[in-house]
mmCIF file of C-alpha atoms and ligand atoms in Angstrom:
data_model
loop_
_atom_site.group_PDB
_atom_site.id
_atom_site.type_symbol
_atom_site.label_atom_id
_atom_site.label_comp_id
_atom_site.label_asym_id
_atom_site.label_seq_id
_atom_site.Cartn_x
_atom_site.Cartn_y
_atom_site.Cartn_z
ATOM 1 C CA MET A 1 -0.035 0.091 0.247
ATOM 2 C CA THR A 2 1.134 3.290 -1.017
ATOM 3 C CA THR A 3 1.841 5.510 2.195
ATOM 4 C CA LEU A 4 0.712 9.228 2.854
ATOM 5 C CA ASP A 5 4.442 10.089 2.956
ATOM 6 C CA GLU A 6 5.266 8.413 0.032
ATOM 7 C CA ILE A 7 2.647 10.068 -1.890
ATOM 8 C CA ARG A 8 3.536 13.587 -0.978
ATOM 9 C CA THR A 9 7.357 12.872 -1.716
ATOM 10 C CA ILE A 10 5.637 12.066 -5.569
ATOM 11 C CA TYR A 11 3.494 14.911 -5.611
ATOM 12 C CA GLN A 12 6.458 16.947 -4.512
ATOM 13 C CA LEU A 13 9.112 16.585 -7.363
ATOM 14 C CA PRO A 14 10.279 18.950 -9.586
ATOM 15 C CA PHE A 15 7.724 19.498 -11.847
ATOM 16 C CA PRO A 16 9.630 18.372 -14.838
ATOM 17 C CA GLU A 17 10.664 15.093 -13.000
ATOM 18 C CA LEU A 18 6.891 14.603 -11.701
ATOM 19 C CA LEU A 19 5.924 15.498 -15.321
ATOM 20 C CA TRP A 20 8.565 12.873 -16.514
ATOM 21 C CA ARG A 21 7.096 9.983 -14.992
ATOM 22 C CA ALA A 22 4.255 10.436 -14.952
ATOM 23 C CA MET A 23 4.305 10.444 -19.017
ATOM 24 C CA SER A 24 6.463 7.467 -18.723
ATOM 25 C CA ILE A 25 4.056 5.702 -16.910
ATOM 26 C CA HIS A 26 1.239 6.347 -18.777
ATOM 27 C CA ARG A 27 2.921 5.530 -21.645
ATOM 28 C CA ALA A 28 3.382 2.184 -20.764
ATOM 29 C CA HIS A 29 0.043 1.357 -19.594
ATOM 30 C CA HIS A 30 -2.037 3.479 -22.062
ATOM 31 C CA ASP A 31 -1.828 4.634 -25.767
ATOM 32 C CA PRO A 32 -1.343 8.910 -25.184
ATOM 33 C CA ALA A 33 -3.282 9.575 -28.153
ATOM 34 C CA ASP A 34 -6.323 7.888 -27.099
ATOM 35 C CA ILE A 35 -8.463 10.249 -24.868
ATOM 36 C CA GLN A 36 -11.938 8.589 -23.580
ATOM 37 C CA ARG A 37 -15.095 11.013 -24.469
ATOM 38 C CA CYS A 38 -17.943 10.225 -22.314
ATOM 39 C CA ALA A 39 -20.838 11.790 -22.191
ATOM 40 C CA LEU A 40 -23.125 12.682 -19.048
ATOM 41 C CA LEU A 41 -26.996 12.801 -18.381
ATOM 42 C CA SER A 42 -29.091 14.036 -15.389
ATOM 43 C CA ILE A 43 -31.471 11.547 -15.163
ATOM 44 C CA LYS A 44 -33.652 13.021 -11.983
ATOM 45 C CA THR A 45 -32.571 16.919 -11.469
ATOM 46 C CA GLY A 46 -32.523 18.424 -8.358
ATOM 47 C CA GLY A 47 -34.863 18.361 -5.302
ATOM 48 C CA CYS A 48 -31.734 16.072 -3.390
ATOM 49 C CA PRO A 49 -31.832 16.087 0.556
ATOM 50 C CA GLU A 50 -28.006 15.705 0.786
ATOM 51 C CA ASP A 51 -26.607 19.130 2.121
ATOM 52 C CA CYS A 52 -23.283 19.021 -0.194
ATOM 53 C CA ARG A 53 -22.160 22.611 0.341
ATOM 54 C CA TYR A 54 -20.844 22.497 -3.453
ATOM 55 C CA CYS A 55 -24.063 21.243 -5.507
ATOM 56 C CA ALA A 56 -26.670 22.960 -7.442
ATOM 57 C CA GLN A 57 -28.772 20.061 -7.048
ATOM 58 C CA SER A 58 -29.220 20.110 -3.615
ATOM 59 C CA ALA A 59 -32.635 20.873 -1.842
ATOM 60 C CA HIS A 60 -31.056 22.774 0.891
ATOM 61 C CA TYR A 61 -29.981 25.647 -1.601
ATOM 62 C CA ASP A 62 -31.315 28.517 -3.965
ATOM 63 C CA THR A 63 -29.815 27.597 -6.985
ATOM 64 C CA GLY A 64 -32.839 28.104 -9.516
ATOM 65 C CA VAL A 65 -32.484 24.583 -10.099
ATOM 66 C CA ALA A 66 -36.036 23.219 -10.937
ATOM 67 C CA PRO A 67 -36.736 19.158 -9.838
ATOM 68 C CA THR A 68 -37.579 17.067 -12.702
ATOM 69 C CA PRO A 69 -39.013 13.732 -12.501
ATOM 70 C CA LEU A 70 -36.524 10.384 -13.915
ATOM 71 C CA MET A 71 -36.363 10.355 -17.104
ATOM 72 C CA THR A 72 -37.781 7.654 -19.307
ATOM 73 C CA VAL A 73 -35.810 5.128 -20.403
ATOM 74 C CA GLU A 74 -36.841 6.310 -24.421
ATOM 75 C CA GLU A 75 -35.063 9.591 -23.586
ATOM 76 C CA VAL A 76 -32.109 8.205 -22.292
ATOM 77 C CA SER A 77 -32.072 6.015 -25.834
ATOM 78 C CA ARG A 78 -31.855 8.590 -27.749
ATOM 79 C CA ARG A 79 -29.696 10.631 -25.856
ATOM 80 C CA ALA A 80 -27.474 7.990 -25.280
ATOM 81 C CA GLN A 81 -27.364 7.412 -29.614
ATOM 82 C CA ARG A 82 -26.799 10.871 -30.066
ATOM 83 C CA ALA A 83 -23.910 10.490 -27.999
ATOM 84 C CA LYS A 84 -22.619 7.848 -29.459
ATOM 85 C CA GLU A 85 -22.434 9.346 -32.923
ATOM 86 C CA ARG A 86 -20.546 12.161 -31.317
ATOM 87 C CA GLY A 87 -18.039 9.802 -30.249
ATOM 88 C CA ALA A 88 -18.712 8.833 -26.797
ATOM 89 C CA THR A 89 -17.890 5.075 -25.740
ATOM 90 C CA ARG A 90 -19.019 5.511 -22.532
ATOM 91 C CA PHE A 91 -22.720 7.159 -21.185
ATOM 92 C CA CYS A 92 -22.811 8.089 -18.063
ATOM 93 C CA LEU A 93 -26.349 8.318 -15.349
ATOM 94 C CA GLY A 94 -26.386 10.475 -12.714
ATOM 95 C CA ALA A 95 -29.389 10.837 -10.447
ATOM 96 C CA ALA A 96 -30.077 13.370 -7.599
ATOM 97 C CA TRP A 97 -30.738 10.712 -5.563
ATOM 98 C CA ARG A 98 -29.439 10.343 -1.523
ATOM 99 C CA GLU A 99 -29.707 6.292 -2.107
ATOM 100 C CA SER A 100 -31.323 4.440 -4.767
ATOM 101 C CA LYS A 101 -35.046 3.470 -3.494
ATOM 102 C CA GLU A 102 -36.407 -0.291 -4.442
ATOM 103 C CA GLY A 103 -39.029 -0.322 -6.468
ATOM 104 C CA ALA A 104 -40.402 1.166 -10.331
ATOM 105 C CA PRO A 105 -37.613 4.153 -10.077
ATOM 106 C CA PHE A 106 -34.989 1.235 -9.681
ATOM 107 C CA GLU A 107 -36.285 -0.675 -12.039
ATOM 108 C CA ARG A 108 -36.541 1.614 -14.377
ATOM 109 C CA VAL A 109 -32.714 2.594 -14.231
ATOM 110 C CA LEU A 110 -32.167 -0.858 -14.994
ATOM 111 C CA GLU A 111 -33.939 -0.455 -17.807
ATOM 112 C CA MET A 112 -31.440 2.305 -18.591
ATOM 113 C CA VAL A 113 -28.515 0.545 -18.384
ATOM 114 C CA ARG A 114 -29.201 -2.382 -20.436
ATOM 115 C CA GLU A 115 -30.576 -0.034 -23.273
ATOM 116 C CA VAL A 116 -27.256 1.878 -22.909
ATOM 117 C CA ARG A 117 -25.064 -1.397 -23.303
ATOM 118 C CA ARG A 118 -27.266 -2.864 -25.704
ATOM 119 C CA LEU A 119 -26.199 0.123 -27.711
ATOM 120 C CA GLY A 120 -22.489 -0.281 -27.212
ATOM 121 C CA LEU A 121 -21.613 1.826 -25.064
ATOM 122 C CA GLU A 122 -20.271 1.750 -21.176
ATOM 123 C CA ALA A 123 -22.697 2.157 -19.143
ATOM 124 C CA CYS A 124 -21.778 3.979 -15.501
ATOM 125 C CA VAL A 125 -24.075 5.349 -12.993
ATOM 126 C CA THR A 126 -24.219 7.556 -9.822
ATOM 127 C CA LEU A 127 -27.692 6.824 -7.446
ATOM 128 C CA GLY A 128 -26.287 8.042 -4.297
ATOM 129 C CA MET A 129 -25.438 4.728 -1.633
ATOM 130 C CA LEU A 130 -26.675 1.617 -2.753
ATOM 131 C CA THR A 131 -27.658 -1.920 -1.263
ATOM 132 C CA GLU A 132 -25.407 -5.239 -1.510
ATOM 133 C CA GLU A 133 -28.698 -6.172 -3.372
ATOM 134 C CA GLN A 134 -28.585 -3.502 -5.698
ATOM 135 C CA ALA A 135 -25.471 -3.642 -6.590
ATOM 136 C CA HIS A 136 -25.917 -7.476 -8.164
ATOM 137 C CA ARG A 137 -29.150 -6.090 -9.882
ATOM 138 C CA LEU A 138 -26.890 -3.407 -11.537
ATOM 139 C CA LYS A 139 -24.299 -6.223 -12.357
ATOM 140 C CA GLU A 140 -27.119 -8.359 -13.782
ATOM 141 C CA ALA A 141 -28.479 -5.369 -15.843
ATOM 142 C CA GLY A 142 -24.568 -5.134 -17.487
ATOM 143 C CA LEU A 143 -23.717 -1.901 -15.558
ATOM 144 C CA THR A 144 -19.463 -1.801 -16.743
ATOM 145 C CA ALA A 145 -18.916 1.090 -13.550
ATOM 146 C CA TYR A 146 -20.315 2.341 -10.996
ATOM 147 C CA ASN A 147 -19.690 6.661 -9.700
ATOM 148 C CA HIS A 148 -19.531 7.228 -6.001
ATOM 149 C CA ASN A 149 -16.946 10.172 -5.581
ATOM 150 C CA LEU A 150 -15.319 10.446 -1.988
ATOM 151 C CA ASP A 151 -14.787 14.162 -2.821
ATOM 152 C CA THR A 152 -11.672 15.001 -0.769
ATOM 153 C CA SER A 153 -10.035 13.961 2.332
ATOM 154 C CA ARG A 154 -12.225 11.792 5.346
ATOM 155 C CA ARG A 155 -11.053 14.535 7.800
ATOM 156 C CA HIS A 156 -12.552 17.530 5.279
ATOM 157 C CA TYR A 157 -15.773 15.578 4.570
ATOM 158 C CA PRO A 158 -17.597 17.159 7.176
ATOM 159 C CA ASN A 159 -17.178 20.837 6.538
ATOM 160 C CA ILE A 160 -18.539 20.013 2.788
ATOM 161 C CA ILE A 161 -21.029 17.785 3.921
ATOM 162 C CA SER A 162 -23.187 16.580 7.422
ATOM 163 C CA THR A 163 -25.932 14.050 5.797
ATOM 164 C CA ARG A 164 -23.906 11.338 5.615
ATOM 165 C CA LEU A 165 -20.369 10.303 6.695
ATOM 166 C CA TYR A 166 -17.367 9.044 5.189
ATOM 167 C CA ASP A 167 -17.915 5.366 6.065
ATOM 168 C CA GLU A 168 -21.440 5.215 4.265
ATOM 169 C CA ARG A 169 -19.037 5.843 1.310
ATOM 170 C CA MET A 170 -16.810 3.711 1.828
ATOM 171 C CA GLN A 171 -19.711 0.968 2.441
ATOM 172 C CA THR A 172 -21.004 1.750 -0.799
ATOM 173 C CA ILE A 173 -17.891 0.942 -2.722
ATOM 174 C CA ARG A 174 -17.134 -1.904 -0.918
ATOM 175 C CA HIS A 175 -20.609 -3.356 -2.236
ATOM 176 C CA VAL A 176 -20.125 -2.230 -5.479
ATOM 177 C CA GLN A 177 -16.515 -4.030 -5.343
ATOM 178 C CA LYS A 178 -18.456 -7.242 -3.993
ATOM 179 C CA ALA A 179 -20.353 -7.744 -7.176
ATOM 180 C CA GLY A 180 -17.803 -7.008 -8.961
ATOM 181 C CA ILE A 181 -18.441 -3.705 -10.958
ATOM 182 C CA ALA A 182 -15.602 -1.563 -11.670
ATOM 183 C CA VAL A 183 -15.606 1.077 -9.041
ATOM 184 C CA CYS A 184 -15.478 5.039 -10.304
ATOM 185 C CA CYS A 185 -14.296 7.168 -7.596
ATOM 186 C CA GLY A 186 -12.843 10.242 -7.194
ATOM 187 C CA GLY A 187 -12.722 13.911 -5.724
ATOM 188 C CA ILE A 188 -13.738 17.444 -6.196
ATOM 189 C CA LEU A 189 -10.323 20.391 -5.709
ATOM 190 C CA GLY A 190 -11.158 23.712 -4.723
ATOM 191 C CA LEU A 191 -13.191 22.685 -1.605
ATOM 192 C CA GLY A 192 -11.179 24.743 0.531
ATOM 193 C CA GLU A 193 -9.075 22.159 1.324
ATOM 194 C CA ASN A 194 -5.363 22.425 1.351
ATOM 195 C CA GLU A 195 -2.576 20.309 -0.235
ATOM 196 C CA GLU A 196 -2.330 17.544 2.295
ATOM 197 C CA ASP A 197 -6.179 16.914 2.367
ATOM 198 C CA ARG A 198 -6.142 16.068 -1.751
ATOM 199 C CA LEU A 199 -3.230 13.647 -1.117
ATOM 200 C CA MET A 200 -5.042 12.026 1.970
ATOM 201 C CA LEU A 201 -7.575 11.634 -0.569
ATOM 202 C CA LEU A 202 -5.076 9.780 -2.988
ATOM 203 C CA ALA A 203 -4.174 7.751 -0.183
ATOM 204 C CA GLU A 204 -7.873 7.020 0.195
ATOM 205 C CA LEU A 205 -8.269 6.215 -3.167
ATOM 206 C CA ALA A 206 -4.953 3.641 -2.826
ATOM 207 C CA ALA A 207 -6.066 1.954 -0.136
ATOM 208 C CA LEU A 208 -9.271 0.787 -1.863
ATOM 209 C CA ASP A 209 -8.847 -3.054 -3.533
ATOM 210 C CA PRO A 210 -8.827 -3.140 -6.333
ATOM 211 C CA PRO A 211 -8.057 0.673 -7.111
ATOM 212 C CA PRO A 212 -10.454 2.421 -8.774
ATOM 213 C CA GLU A 213 -10.316 1.640 -12.267
ATOM 214 C CA SER A 214 -12.387 5.372 -13.336
ATOM 215 C CA ILE A 215 -10.808 8.436 -11.296
ATOM 216 C CA PRO A 216 -12.602 11.496 -11.900
ATOM 217 C CA ILE A 217 -10.779 15.157 -11.144
ATOM 218 C CA ASN A 218 -13.464 17.496 -10.814
ATOM 219 C CA CYS A 219 -12.601 21.363 -10.216
ATOM 220 C CA LEU A 220 -15.033 23.183 -8.938
ATOM 221 C CA VAL A 221 -17.578 24.922 -10.704
ATOM 222 C CA PRO A 222 -18.275 27.403 -7.664
ATOM 223 C CA ILE A 223 -22.366 27.397 -8.220
ATOM 224 C CA PRO A 224 -24.161 31.212 -7.146
ATOM 225 C CA GLY A 225 -26.584 29.950 -3.929
ATOM 226 C CA THR A 226 -24.130 27.532 -2.741
ATOM 227 C CA PRO A 227 -21.670 27.802 0.997
ATOM 228 C CA LEU A 228 -19.069 27.878 -1.641
ATOM 229 C CA GLU A 229 -19.888 29.811 -4.302
ATOM 230 C CA GLN A 230 -16.998 32.066 -3.641
ATOM 231 C CA ALA A 231 -14.464 29.663 -3.674
ATOM 232 C CA ALA A 232 -10.819 30.882 -4.803
ATOM 233 C CA PRO A 233 -10.324 29.028 -8.389
ATOM 234 C CA VAL A 234 -7.410 26.022 -8.282
ATOM 235 C CA ASP A 235 -3.928 26.477 -8.827
ATOM 236 C CA PRO A 236 -3.617 25.350 -12.180
ATOM 237 C CA ILE A 237 0.099 24.061 -11.615
ATOM 238 C CA GLU A 238 -1.607 22.253 -8.444
ATOM 239 C CA LEU A 239 -4.104 20.512 -10.715
ATOM 240 C CA VAL A 240 -1.706 18.951 -12.698
ATOM 241 C CA ARG A 241 0.425 18.020 -10.304
ATOM 242 C CA LEU A 242 -2.103 16.072 -8.558
ATOM 243 C CA VAL A 243 -3.095 14.466 -12.165
ATOM 244 C CA ALA A 244 0.146 13.446 -12.261
ATOM 245 C CA THR A 245 0.489 12.324 -9.025
ATOM 246 C CA ALA A 246 -3.434 9.860 -9.364
ATOM 247 C CA ARG A 247 -1.333 8.380 -12.935
ATOM 248 C CA ILE A 248 1.628 7.611 -11.082
ATOM 249 C CA LEU A 249 -0.290 6.174 -8.397
ATOM 250 C CA PHE A 250 -3.142 4.272 -10.661
ATOM 251 C CA PRO A 251 -1.165 3.541 -13.650
ATOM 252 C CA ARG A 252 -3.836 1.225 -15.386
ATOM 253 C CA ALA A 253 -6.706 3.556 -14.435
ATOM 254 C CA ARG A 254 -8.648 6.329 -16.675
ATOM 255 C CA VAL A 255 -8.283 9.342 -15.559
ATOM 256 C CA ARG A 256 -10.763 11.764 -15.976
ATOM 257 C CA LEU A 257 -10.377 15.489 -16.389
ATOM 258 C CA SER A 258 -13.992 16.365 -14.890
ATOM 259 C CA ALA A 259 -15.704 19.488 -13.978
ATOM 260 C CA GLY A 260 -13.936 22.936 -14.085
ATOM 261 C CA ARG A 261 -13.236 22.179 -17.563
ATOM 262 C CA ASP A 262 -14.953 25.080 -19.298
ATOM 263 C CA ARG A 263 -12.170 27.272 -16.862
ATOM 264 C CA MET A 264 -9.390 25.783 -17.905
ATOM 265 C CA SER A 265 -7.153 27.052 -21.011
ATOM 266 C CA ARG A 266 -6.545 24.864 -23.715
ATOM 267 C CA GLU A 267 -3.058 24.825 -22.515
ATOM 268 C CA LEU A 268 -3.696 23.620 -19.614
ATOM 269 C CA GLN A 269 -5.956 20.769 -20.671
ATOM 270 C CA ALA A 270 -3.454 20.144 -23.009
ATOM 271 C CA LEU A 271 -0.406 19.958 -19.955
ATOM 272 C CA CYS A 272 -3.322 17.573 -17.939
ATOM 273 C CA PHE A 273 -3.842 15.376 -21.142
ATOM 274 C CA LEU A 274 0.345 15.013 -20.732
ATOM 275 C CA ALA A 275 -0.179 14.284 -16.868
ATOM 276 C CA GLY A 276 -1.650 11.271 -18.043
ATOM 277 C CA ALA A 277 -5.229 12.422 -18.267
ATOM 278 C CA ASN A 278 -6.953 10.670 -20.420
ATOM 279 C CA SER A 279 -10.583 10.892 -20.301
ATOM 280 C CA ILE A 280 -13.008 14.016 -20.644
ATOM 281 C CA PHE A 281 -16.837 14.767 -20.494
ATOM 282 C CA PHE A 282 -18.406 16.565 -23.658
ATOM 283 C CA GLY A 283 -21.580 17.799 -23.873
ATOM 284 C CA ASP A 284 -22.361 21.986 -23.400
ATOM 285 C CA THR A 285 -22.905 21.058 -19.494
ATOM 286 C CA LEU A 286 -22.472 18.199 -16.906
ATOM 287 C CA LEU A 287 -25.436 17.363 -14.968
ATOM 288 C CA THR A 288 -25.994 21.421 -14.242
ATOM 289 C CA ALA A 289 -22.984 22.711 -14.645
ATOM 290 C CA PRO A 290 -21.604 24.560 -17.356
ATOM 291 C CA ASN A 291 -18.583 22.734 -20.012
ATOM 292 C CA PRO A 292 -16.813 23.663 -22.867
ATOM 293 C CA SER A 293 -19.165 23.282 -26.157
ATOM 294 C CA GLU A 294 -18.483 20.186 -28.496
ATOM 295 C CA HIS A 295 -17.397 22.308 -31.049
ATOM 296 C CA ALA A 296 -14.763 23.939 -28.457
ATOM 297 C CA ASP A 297 -13.544 20.670 -27.851
ATOM 298 C CA ALA A 298 -13.461 19.417 -31.411
ATOM 299 C CA GLU A 299 -11.348 22.428 -32.336
ATOM 300 C CA MET A 300 -8.739 21.501 -29.592
ATOM 301 C CA PHE A 301 -8.491 17.999 -30.283
ATOM 302 C CA ARG A 302 -7.931 18.856 -33.905
ATOM 303 C CA ASP A 303 -5.405 21.312 -32.942
ATOM 304 C CA LEU A 304 -3.315 18.525 -30.533
ATOM 305 C CA GLY A 305 -3.434 15.970 -33.476
ATOM 306 C CA LEU A 306 -5.892 13.935 -31.393
ATOM 307 C CA PRO A 307 -8.939 11.672 -33.043
ATOM 308 C CA ASP A 308 -11.483 14.215 -34.437
ATOM 309 C CA PHE A 309 -14.918 14.174 -33.198
ATOM 310 C CA SER A 310 -16.023 14.613 -36.428
ATOM 311 C CA ALA A 311 -14.757 11.393 -37.822
ATOM 312 C CA ALA A 312 -16.370 9.323 -35.216
ATOM 313 C CA SER A 313 -18.767 6.514 -36.128
ATOM 314 C CA SER A 314 -22.625 7.752 -36.889
HETATM 315 S S1 LIG B 401 -23.751 15.894 -5.034
HETATM 316 FE FE1 LIG B 401 -25.061 14.484 -5.143
HETATM 317 S S2 LIG B 401 -25.796 13.896 -2.945
HETATM 318 FE FE2 LIG B 401 -25.331 15.698 -2.896
HETATM 319 S S3 LIG B 401 -26.497 17.142 -2.886
HETATM 320 FE FE3 LIG B 401 -25.883 17.050 -5.571
HETATM 321 S S4 LIG B 401 -27.237 15.811 -6.081
HETATM 322 FE FE4 LIG B 401 -27.131 15.370 -4.140
#
């Protein structure tokens, strides 16, 4: 197991050395031109009983996000087909639930998973806390991965969320792993945490057995009306350091440059790809948060000489 001291030693390497190590490991395990494009769809927006202090969908804050009912399978199918035509190979579904309740809504989500898989896409869902039984049923439906972020360090977590415990997160992750579903688990930078908190989060991820196959690294998108609306932006060099450290610690994982890309320059994103990030979410919104336009992403990929969006299969 990698200790916090070891992680700190990696993170604090001189920048060129850190980047070189991350690039070498990245190339040994991945094609560096293979940046997976994922689409993320909110299948049930807003009205969430949790109080995550960064979230537009929490019912605790007045953010102007109107709650919606659970989407139909037909609508999900249409969106997934469209995302596939635009080059997505993974389709992620998010529901603003504290936990996934039994009954018709859960059955519908299972049907959505079957439909996304039928279209030949990887399927990832995030539904809040899961029981062991629900994890098994998702596995049977063909789910590729379950997203359940730890967000930040264990010690900083109560400053960000008071309606659930870090250990409850861990328990759902164990249920997912036990069912044989890959875990997608990462964090958010810019929640008022310090460097040590970020490294502690990586240590928590490194302690998971097996390690997560997918690690989303988000930068806070400050949402007006939430307690973190005035949070300071993440330092770009610190972001690249964290991506590189994650790549070194998790050689096989997809490290996903997730929320916050709309506030990143193309140069910063390119540096993150060099440091080992090998996935983005595309589409004009990310759940309810802004995201770069598809056009801007397609142009960036073209300018970086990466496989073109417009060349995607239809
Ligand atoms: S992050 Fe998820 S669990 Fe937290 S308030 Fe938002 S939708 Fe609910």
